[in-house]
CSV table of C-alpha atoms in Angstrom, one decimal:
chain,number,residue,atom,x,y,z
A,260,MET,CA,54.6,328.0,125.1
A,261,ASP,CA,52.1,330.7,126.0
A,262,ASP,CA,54.1,333.7,127.1
A,263,THR,CA,51.0,335.4,128.4
A,264,THR,CA,51.5,333.5,131.6
A,265,THR,CA,55.1,334.4,132.0
A,266,THR,CA,55.5,338.1,131.4
A,267,GLY,CA,55.6,341.4,133.3
A,268,THR,CA,52.9,343.0,135.3
A,269,GLY,CA,50.0,342.4,132.9
A,270,THR,CA,47.2,340.0,133.5
A,271,GLY,CA,48.1,336.4,132.4
A,272,ALA,CA,46.1,333.3,132.0
A,273,GLY,CA,43.4,332.9,134.6
A,274,GLY,CA,43.4,336.6,135.3
A,275,VAL,CA,46.4,336.5,137.6
A,276,SER,CA,48.9,339.3,137.4
A,277,GLY,CA,52.5,340.0,138.5
A,278,VAL,CA,56.0,338.8,137.9
A,279,GLY,CA,56.0,336.5,141.0
A,280,VAL,CA,53.2,334.6,139.4
A,281,ALA,CA,55.4,334.1,136.3
A,282,LEU,CA,58.1,332.4,138.4
A,283,ALA,CA,55.7,330.3,140.3
A,284,SER,CA,53.8,329.2,137.2
A,285,ARG,CA,56.9,328.2,135.3
A,286,ALA,CA,59.4,327.0,137.9
A,287,HIS,CA,57.7,323.6,138.1
A,288,LEU,CA,58.4,322.8,134.5
A,289,PRO,CA,61.3,320.4,133.5
A,290,LEU,CA,64.6,322.2,133.0
A,291,SER,CA,64.8,320.9,129.4
A,292,GLU,CA,61.5,322.6,128.6
A,293,LEU,CA,62.5,325.9,130.2
A,294,LEU,CA,65.8,325.9,128.4
A,295,THR,CA,64.2,325.4,125.0
A,296,GLY,CA,61.4,327.9,125.7
A,297,SER,CA,61.2,331.6,125.5
A,298,LEU,CA,63.7,334.0,127.0
A,299,GLU,CA,61.4,334.4,130.0
A,300,ASP,CA,61.4,330.6,130.5
A,301,GLN,CA,65.2,330.6,130.3
A,302,LEU,CA,65.4,333.4,132.9
A,303,VAL,CA,63.2,331.4,135.2
A,304,ALA,CA,65.6,328.4,134.8
A,305,LEU,CA,68.6,330.7,135.5
A,306,GLU,CA,66.9,332.1,138.6
A,307,ALA,CA,66.1,328.7,139.9
A,308,LEU,CA,69.7,327.4,139.2
A,309,THR,CA,71.2,330.5,140.8
A,310,ALA,CA,69.0,330.2,143.9
A,311,THR,CA,70.0,326.5,144.3
A,312,ILE,CA,73.8,327.2,143.8
A,313,ASN,CA,73.6,330.0,146.4
A,314,LEU,CA,72.5,327.4,148.9
A,315,VAL,CA,75.7,325.4,148.6
A,316,ASP,CA,77.8,325.2,151.7
A,317,PRO,CA,81.4,325.6,150.6
A,318,VAL,CA,82.8,323.7,153.6
A,319,GLU,CA,80.5,320.7,152.9
A,320,GLU,CA,81.3,320.8,149.2
A,321,SER,CA,85.1,321.1,150.0
A,322,ASP,CA,84.8,318.0,152.2
A,323,ARG,CA,82.9,316.1,149.5
A,324,TYR,CA,84.9,317.1,146.4
A,325,GLY,CA,88.0,318.9,147.6
A,326,SER,CA,89.1,322.5,147.5
A,327,ARG,CA,90.5,322.2,144.0
A,328,PHE,CA,87.1,321.4,142.7
A,329,LEU,CA,85.7,324.5,144.4
A,330,GLY,CA,88.4,326.6,142.8
A,331,GLY,CA,87.4,325.2,139.4
A,332,ALA,CA,83.7,325.8,140.3
A,333,ALA,CA,84.5,329.4,141.2
A,334,ALA,CA,86.3,329.9,137.8
A,335,ARG,CA,83.3,328.4,136.0
A,336,ALA,CA,80.8,330.6,137.9
A,337,HIS,CA,83.0,333.6,137.0
A,338,ARG,CA,82.8,332.8,133.3
A,339,VAL,CA,79.1,332.4,133.5
A,340,THR,CA,78.8,335.8,135.3
A,341,GLU,CA,80.9,337.5,132.6
A,342,ALA,CA,78.8,336.0,129.8
A,343,LEU,CA,75.6,337.2,131.5
A,344,THR,CA,77.1,340.6,132.0
A,345,GLY,CA,77.7,340.8,128.2
A,346,ALA,CA,74.1,339.8,127.6
A,347,VAL,CA,72.8,342.4,130.1
A,348,LEU,CA,74.8,345.1,128.3
A,349,ASP,CA,73.5,344.1,124.9
A,350,TRP,CA,69.9,344.1,126.2
A,351,MET,CA,70.4,347.5,127.9
A,352,GLY,CA,71.8,348.9,124.7
A,353,ALA,CA,68.8,347.6,122.7
A,354,GLU,CA,66.5,349.3,125.2
A,355,GLN,CA,68.4,352.5,125.0
A,356,GLU,CA,68.4,352.5,121.2
A,357,ALA,CA,64.6,351.9,121.2
A,358,GLY,CA,64.2,354.9,123.5
A,359,THR,CA,62.7,353.0,126.3
A,360,TRP,CA,65.6,353.2,128.7
A,361,ASP,CA,64.5,353.9,132.2
A,362,THR,CA,66.6,356.9,133.3
A,363,SER,CA,65.4,356.6,136.9
A,364,GLY,CA,68.1,353.9,137.6
A,365,ARG,CA,65.5,351.2,138.3
A,366,PHE,CA,65.2,348.0,136.4
């Protein structure tokens, strides 16, 4: 896959720039393609899944699957969050070691 269309604030294919374009230009791809693509593609997939999960109505889901299912779903979501926190800390450490850490507190 051509990462020039998915990264940062530079100009990508077609002379279009910006991170928002990255999401729009990749979000239409099949999930299987995003998951086997670059880290940028995988982040696009994660953001799409997160946005979709955030739209879930807990009352409706409880009526459909039961409250025990929601408890299990909460535990699974917590494990995912913990795993992602570990990845974030690894990435931030690599950035700090490279001397590119943004000390302003912004990402």
